[in-house]
PDB file of C-alpha atoms in Angstrom:
ATOM      1  CA  UNK A 189      -5.784  40.397 -18.696  1.00 46.00           C
ATOM      2  CA  UNK A 190      -3.017  38.168 -17.446  1.00 51.00           C
ATOM      3  CA  UNK A 191      -3.013  36.939 -13.834  1.00 50.00           C
ATOM      4  CA  UNK A 192      -0.599  38.730 -11.526  1.00 53.00           C
ATOM      5  CA  UNK A 193       1.707  36.912  -9.124  1.00 58.00           C
ATOM      6  CA  UNK A 194       0.266  37.235  -5.626  1.00 74.00           C
ATOM      7  CA  UNK A 195       2.363  39.604  -3.546  1.00 82.00           C
ATOM      8  CA  UNK A 196      -0.309  40.485  -0.978  1.00 82.00           C
ATOM      9  CA  UNK A 197       0.499  37.785   1.573  1.00 81.00           C
ATOM     10  CA  UNK A 198       3.490  35.718   2.622  1.00 81.00           C
ATOM     11  CA  UNK A 199       1.968  32.321   1.749  1.00 79.00           C
ATOM     12  CA  UNK A 200       2.362  31.357  -1.930  1.00 80.00           C
ATOM     13  CA  UNK A 201       4.461  34.479  -2.558  1.00 84.00           C
ATOM     14  CA  UNK A 202       7.074  33.366  -5.096  1.00 84.00           C
ATOM     15  CA  UNK A 203       9.438  36.270  -4.388  1.00 87.00           C
ATOM     16  CA  UNK A 204       9.579  35.541  -0.669  1.00 89.00           C
ATOM     17  CA  UNK A 205       9.864  31.818  -1.374  1.00 91.00           C
ATOM     18  CA  UNK A 206      12.914  32.303  -3.621  1.00 94.00           C
ATOM     19  CA  UNK A 207      14.425  34.570  -0.953  1.00 93.00           C
ATOM     20  CA  UNK A 208      13.993  31.830   1.649  1.00 93.00           C
ATOM     21  CA  UNK A 209      15.608  29.268  -0.659  1.00 96.00           C
ATOM     22  CA  UNK A 210      18.550  31.574  -1.400  1.00 96.00           C
ATOM     23  CA  UNK A 211      19.060  32.298   2.296  1.00 96.00           C
ATOM     24  CA  UNK A 212      19.039  28.576   3.148  1.00 96.00           C
ATOM     25  CA  UNK A 213      21.474  27.718   0.349  1.00 97.00           C
ATOM     26  CA  UNK A 214      23.800  30.504   1.467  1.00 97.00           C
ATOM     27  CA  UNK A 215      23.685  29.537   5.161  1.00 96.00           C
ATOM     28  CA  UNK A 216      24.342  25.852   4.465  1.00 97.00           C
ATOM     29  CA  UNK A 217      27.135  26.515   1.981  1.00 97.00           C
ATOM     30  CA  UNK A 218      29.092  28.854   4.265  1.00 96.00           C
ATOM     31  CA  UNK A 219      28.582  26.672   7.370  1.00 95.00           C
ATOM     32  CA  UNK A 220      31.746  24.794   8.231  1.00 93.00           C
ATOM     33  CA  UNK A 221      29.888  21.743   9.571  1.00 96.00           C
ATOM     34  CA  UNK A 222      27.609  21.269   6.541  1.00 96.00           C
ATOM     35  CA  UNK A 223      28.542  19.667   3.218  1.00 97.00           C
ATOM     36  CA  UNK A 224      26.835  21.089   0.120  1.00 97.00           C
ATOM     37  CA  UNK A 225      27.048  19.766  -3.418  1.00 97.00           C
ATOM     38  CA  UNK A 226      25.058  19.361  -6.612  1.00 97.00           C
ATOM     39  CA  UNK A 227      23.954  16.273  -8.513  1.00 97.00           C
ATOM     40  CA  UNK A 228      25.555  18.022 -11.505  1.00 97.00           C
ATOM     41  CA  UNK A 229      27.057  21.488 -11.805  1.00 98.00           C
ATOM     42  CA  UNK A 230      28.745  23.313  -8.927  1.00 98.00           C
ATOM     43  CA  UNK A 231      28.173  25.323  -5.776  1.00 98.00           C
ATOM     44  CA  UNK A 232      31.042  27.469  -4.520  1.00 97.00           C
ATOM     45  CA  UNK A 233      31.667  29.651  -1.489  1.00 96.00           C
ATOM     46  CA  UNK A 234      33.437  32.841  -2.597  1.00 96.00           C
ATOM     47  CA  UNK A 235      36.069  34.796  -0.669  1.00 96.00           C
ATOM     48  CA  UNK A 236      33.680  37.774  -0.318  1.00 96.00           C
ATOM     49  CA  UNK A 237      31.107  35.609   1.500  1.00 95.00           C
ATOM     50  CA  UNK A 238      28.763  35.109  -1.435  1.00 97.00           C
ATOM     51  CA  UNK A 239      27.798  31.737  -2.898  1.00 98.00           C
ATOM     52  CA  UNK A 240      27.850  31.032  -6.640  1.00 98.00           C
ATOM     53  CA  UNK A 241      25.797  28.284  -8.242  1.00 98.00           C
ATOM     54  CA  UNK A 242      26.682  27.130 -11.766  1.00 98.00           C
ATOM     55  CA  UNK A 243      24.081  24.856 -13.365  1.00 98.00           C
ATOM     56  CA  UNK A 244      23.631  23.229  -9.965  1.00 98.00           C
ATOM     57  CA  UNK A 245      20.975  20.561 -10.419  1.00 98.00           C
ATOM     58  CA  UNK A 246      19.426  19.157  -7.242  1.00 97.00           C
ATOM     59  CA  UNK A 247      21.362  21.156  -4.645  1.00 98.00           C
ATOM     60  CA  UNK A 248      22.314  18.781  -1.809  1.00 97.00           C
ATOM     61  CA  UNK A 249      22.787  19.335   1.918  1.00 97.00           C
ATOM     62  CA  UNK A 250      24.884  16.635   3.590  1.00 97.00           C
ATOM     63  CA  UNK A 251      24.261  14.308   0.655  1.00 96.00           C
ATOM     64  CA  UNK A 252      20.463  14.731   0.543  1.00 97.00           C
ATOM     65  CA  UNK A 253      18.642  16.807  -2.055  1.00 97.00           C
ATOM     66  CA  UNK A 254      17.240  20.020  -0.545  1.00 96.00           C
ATOM     67  CA  UNK A 255      13.532  19.281  -0.996  1.00 96.00           C
ATOM     68  CA  UNK A 256      12.554  22.848  -1.986  1.00 95.00           C
ATOM     69  CA  UNK A 257      14.779  22.689  -5.095  1.00 96.00           C
ATOM     70  CA  UNK A 258      14.351  19.028  -6.093  1.00 96.00           C
ATOM     71  CA  UNK A 259      14.414  18.761  -9.885  1.00 96.00           C
ATOM     72  CA  UNK A 260      15.617  22.348 -10.342  1.00 97.00           C
ATOM     73  CA  UNK A 261      18.849  23.662 -11.845  1.00 98.00           C
ATOM     74  CA  UNK A 262      20.194  26.837 -10.207  1.00 98.00           C
ATOM     75  CA  UNK A 263      22.741  29.386 -11.408  1.00 98.00           C
ATOM     76  CA  UNK A 264      23.772  32.806 -10.133  1.00 98.00           C
ATOM     77  CA  UNK A 265      25.111  34.383  -6.967  1.00 98.00           C
ATOM     78  CA  UNK A 266      23.379  34.670  -3.588  1.00 98.00           C
ATOM     79  CA  UNK A 267      24.268  36.341  -0.342  1.00 97.00           C
ATOM     80  CA  UNK A 268      22.426  36.446   2.963  1.00 96.00           C
ATOM     81  CA  UNK A 269      23.550  38.323   6.036  1.00 96.00           C
ATOM     82  CA  UNK A 270      21.775  37.266   9.229  1.00 94.00           C
ATOM     83  CA  UNK A 271      21.560  39.559  12.243  1.00 96.00           C
ATOM     84  CA  UNK A 272      20.032  38.370  15.533  1.00 96.00           C
ATOM     85  CA  UNK A 273      19.275  40.761  18.381  1.00 96.00           C
ATOM     86  CA  UNK A 274      17.465  40.501  21.712  1.00 95.00           C
ATOM     87  CA  UNK A 275      16.263  43.398  23.822  1.00 92.00           C
ATOM     88  CA  UNK A 276      14.285  42.572  26.974  1.00 91.00           C
ATOM     89  CA  UNK A 277      11.481  40.254  25.810  1.00 94.00           C
ATOM     90  CA  UNK A 278      11.813  41.051  22.081  1.00 95.00           C
ATOM     91  CA  UNK A 279      13.909  38.884  19.747  1.00 97.00           C
ATOM     92  CA  UNK A 280      14.611  39.964  16.184  1.00 97.00           C
ATOM     93  CA  UNK A 281      16.074  38.031  13.240  1.00 96.00           C
ATOM     94  CA  UNK A 282      16.987  39.910  10.071  1.00 97.00           C
ATOM     95  CA  UNK A 283      18.049  38.404   6.770  1.00 96.00           C
ATOM     96  CA  UNK A 284      19.509  40.783   4.186  1.00 97.00           C
ATOM     97  CA  UNK A 285      19.324  38.711   0.994  1.00 97.00           C
ATOM     98  CA  UNK A 286      20.951  39.595  -2.357  1.00 97.00           C
ATOM     99  CA  UNK A 287      20.174  37.770  -5.607  1.00 98.00           C
ATOM    100  CA  UNK A 288      22.423  38.360  -8.616  1.00 98.00           C
ATOM    101  CA  UNK A 289      21.268  36.722 -11.836  1.00 98.00           C
ATOM    102  CA  UNK A 290      19.754  33.885  -9.818  1.00 98.00           C
ATOM    103  CA  UNK A 291      18.309  31.604 -12.475  1.00 97.00           C
ATOM    104  CA  UNK A 292      15.959  28.728 -11.706  1.00 96.00           C
ATOM    105  CA  UNK A 293      15.447  26.204 -14.524  1.00 97.00           C
ATOM    106  CA  UNK A 294      12.601  23.670 -14.418  1.00 94.00           C
ATOM    107  CA  UNK A 295      12.565  20.351 -16.273  1.00 92.00           C
ATOM    108  CA  UNK A 296       9.628  21.561 -18.418  1.00 91.00           C
ATOM    109  CA  UNK A 297      11.743  24.400 -19.848  1.00 91.00           C
ATOM    110  CA  UNK A 298      10.425  27.245 -17.687  1.00 93.00           C
ATOM    111  CA  UNK A 299      13.133  29.651 -16.514  1.00 95.00           C
ATOM    112  CA  UNK A 300      12.921  32.249 -13.740  1.00 95.00           C
ATOM    113  CA  UNK A 301      15.587  34.918 -13.137  1.00 97.00           C
ATOM    114  CA  UNK A 302      15.880  37.224 -10.106  1.00 97.00           C
ATOM    115  CA  UNK A 303      18.020  40.312  -9.487  1.00 98.00           C
ATOM    116  CA  UNK A 304      17.768  42.493  -6.410  1.00 97.00           C
ATOM    117  CA  UNK A 305      17.765  42.601  -2.643  1.00 97.00           C
ATOM    118  CA  UNK A 306      15.222  41.891   0.073  1.00 97.00           C
ATOM    119  CA  UNK A 307      15.210  42.307   3.824  1.00 97.00           C
ATOM    120  CA  UNK A 308      13.238  39.793   5.888  1.00 96.00           C
ATOM    121  CA  UNK A 309      12.636  40.765   9.520  1.00 96.00           C
ATOM    122  CA  UNK A 310      11.033  38.464  12.088  1.00 96.00           C
ATOM    123  CA  UNK A 311      10.258  39.888  15.532  1.00 96.00           C
ATOM    124  CA  UNK A 312       8.969  37.852  18.474  1.00 95.00           C
ATOM    125  CA  UNK A 313       7.658  39.389  21.695  1.00 94.00           C
ATOM    126  CA  UNK A 314       7.866  36.798  24.511  1.00 93.00           C
ATOM    127  CA  UNK A 315       5.500  38.816  26.726  1.00 91.00           C
ATOM    128  CA  UNK A 316       2.626  39.141  24.237  1.00 89.00           C
ATOM    129  CA  UNK A 317       3.577  35.983  22.241  1.00 89.00           C
ATOM    130  CA  UNK A 318       3.182  38.075  19.099  1.00 92.00           C
ATOM    131  CA  UNK A 319       5.276  37.452  15.994  1.00 92.00           C
ATOM    132  CA  UNK A 320       5.665  40.100  13.310  1.00 93.00           C
ATOM    133  CA  UNK A 321       6.849  39.170   9.819  1.00 93.00           C
ATOM    134  CA  UNK A 322       8.068  42.020   7.631  1.00 95.00           C
ATOM    135  CA  UNK A 323       9.472  41.829   4.115  1.00 96.00           C
ATOM    136  CA  UNK A 324      11.049  44.886   2.453  1.00 97.00           C
ATOM    137  CA  UNK A 325      12.226  45.224  -1.146  1.00 96.00           C
ATOM    138  CA  UNK A 326      13.576  48.517  -2.517  1.00 95.00           C
ATOM    139  CA  UNK A 327      13.785  47.068  -6.031  1.00 96.00           C
ATOM    140  CA  UNK A 328      13.846  43.585  -7.487  1.00 96.00           C
ATOM    141  CA  UNK A 329      13.465  42.379 -11.053  1.00 96.00           C
ATOM    142  CA  UNK A 330      12.017  38.990 -11.905  1.00 93.00           C
ATOM    143  CA  UNK A 331      11.508  37.344 -15.280  1.00 94.00           C
ATOM    144  CA  UNK A 332       9.636  34.186 -16.174  1.00 92.00           C
ATOM    145  CA  UNK A 333      10.024  32.476 -19.553  1.00 92.00           C
ATOM    146  CA  UNK A 334       8.467  29.294 -20.873  1.00 90.00           C
ATOM    147  CA  UNK A 335       7.591  27.890 -24.310  1.00 88.00           C
ATOM    148  CA  UNK A 336       4.771  30.381 -24.871  1.00 90.00           C
ATOM    149  CA  UNK A 337       5.214  33.383 -22.560  1.00 90.00           C
ATOM    150  CA  UNK A 338       7.873  35.881 -21.563  1.00 93.00           C
ATOM    151  CA  UNK A 339       7.136  37.936 -18.444  1.00 91.00           C
ATOM    152  CA  UNK A 340       9.214  40.611 -16.694  1.00 93.00           C
ATOM    153  CA  UNK A 341       8.298  42.322 -13.433  1.00 92.00           C
ATOM    154  CA  UNK A 342       9.911  45.140 -11.469  1.00 94.00           C
ATOM    155  CA  UNK A 343       8.785  45.473  -7.865  1.00 94.00           C
ATOM    156  CA  UNK A 344       9.750  48.677  -6.042  1.00 96.00           C
ATOM    157  CA  UNK A 345       9.178  50.139  -2.588  1.00 97.00           C
ATOM    158  CA  UNK A 346       7.516  46.910  -1.451  1.00 96.00           C
ATOM    159  CA  UNK A 347       6.659  46.124   2.137  1.00 96.00           C
ATOM    160  CA  UNK A 348       4.587  43.197   3.377  1.00 94.00           C
ATOM    161  CA  UNK A 349       3.716  42.920   7.059  1.00 94.00           C
ATOM    162  CA  UNK A 350       1.872  40.134   8.878  1.00 92.00           C
ATOM    163  CA  UNK A 351       1.381  39.639  12.604  1.00 91.00           C
ATOM    164  CA  UNK A 352       0.305  36.502  14.461  1.00 88.00           C
ATOM    165  CA  UNK A 353      -0.306  35.762  18.118  1.00 84.00           C
ATOM    166  CA  UNK A 354       0.647  32.287  19.348  1.00 74.00           C
ATOM    167  CA  UNK A 355      -1.481  32.421  22.511  1.00 73.00           C
ATOM    168  CA  UNK A 356      -4.721  33.498  20.812  1.00 72.00           C
ATOM    169  CA  UNK A 357      -4.193  31.919  17.369  1.00 71.00           C
ATOM    170  CA  UNK A 358      -4.987  35.327  15.863  1.00 71.00           C
ATOM    171  CA  UNK A 359      -3.361  36.459  12.650  1.00 72.00           C
ATOM    172  CA  UNK A 360      -3.852  39.971  11.374  1.00 79.00           C
ATOM    173  CA  UNK A 361      -4.512  40.401   7.671  1.00 79.00           C
ATOM    174  CA  UNK A 362      -1.368  41.071   5.697  1.00 86.00           C
ATOM    175  CA  UNK A 363      -0.661  44.636   4.678  1.00 90.00           C
ATOM    176  CA  UNK A 364       1.218  45.024   1.404  1.00 91.00           C
ATOM    177  CA  UNK A 365       2.345  48.222  -0.299  1.00 93.00           C
ATOM    178  CA  UNK A 366       4.558  48.898  -3.284  1.00 94.00           C
ATOM    179  CA  UNK A 367       4.617  49.320  -7.028  1.00 93.00           C
ATOM    180  CA  UNK A 368       4.636  46.461  -9.536  1.00 91.00           C
ATOM    181  CA  UNK A 369       5.477  47.149 -13.153  1.00 92.00           C
ATOM    182  CA  UNK A 370       4.992  44.265 -15.538  1.00 90.00           C
ATOM    183  CA  UNK A 371       5.486  43.262 -19.130  1.00 90.00           C
ATOM    184  CA  UNK A 372       3.868  40.063 -20.386  1.00 87.00           C
ATOM    185  CA  UNK A 373       4.628  39.178 -23.994  1.00 88.00           C
ATOM    186  CA  UNK A 374       5.208  42.841 -24.768  1.00 86.00           C
ATOM    187  CA  UNK A 375       2.001  44.040 -23.106  1.00 85.00           C
TER     188      UNK A 375
END
């Protein structure tokens, strides 16, 4: 059997990682005090608030290559809506991230493509010093192609939750639920 991408924890989770990258690219591109560019290709802020990348190699923030995408060429459209709330001692940050034909090309010829939405919610309780990380995906499609393999995955009804406590250094095991449908080289 083929190995399955790990979706059972936040660390080394490629779907959450690409969501974080997309959110960062979006935030920096729409910020009025930040300059974004590409070594080659283009990045463009659209009138509807989305950001479109067109063969953008080595996305740059204020003239420096964004380390997480060094050597990569990005195309597609991203959007990220951030909502911050505070109620008593609880602070919440939400990132509603949309990926439309987001393509990531590597120098070795591997290509990844993502389509779908994810909601990342981070909650911090000042009283208990507990942080809760929650990732929700109704449906997202991801494909991975290289010289020998073609993989396609559809993840639905996915939720990953992790909790950590700053004062006690305790982290609860991640809880992940959802359905993953995959096709690897037609299998």
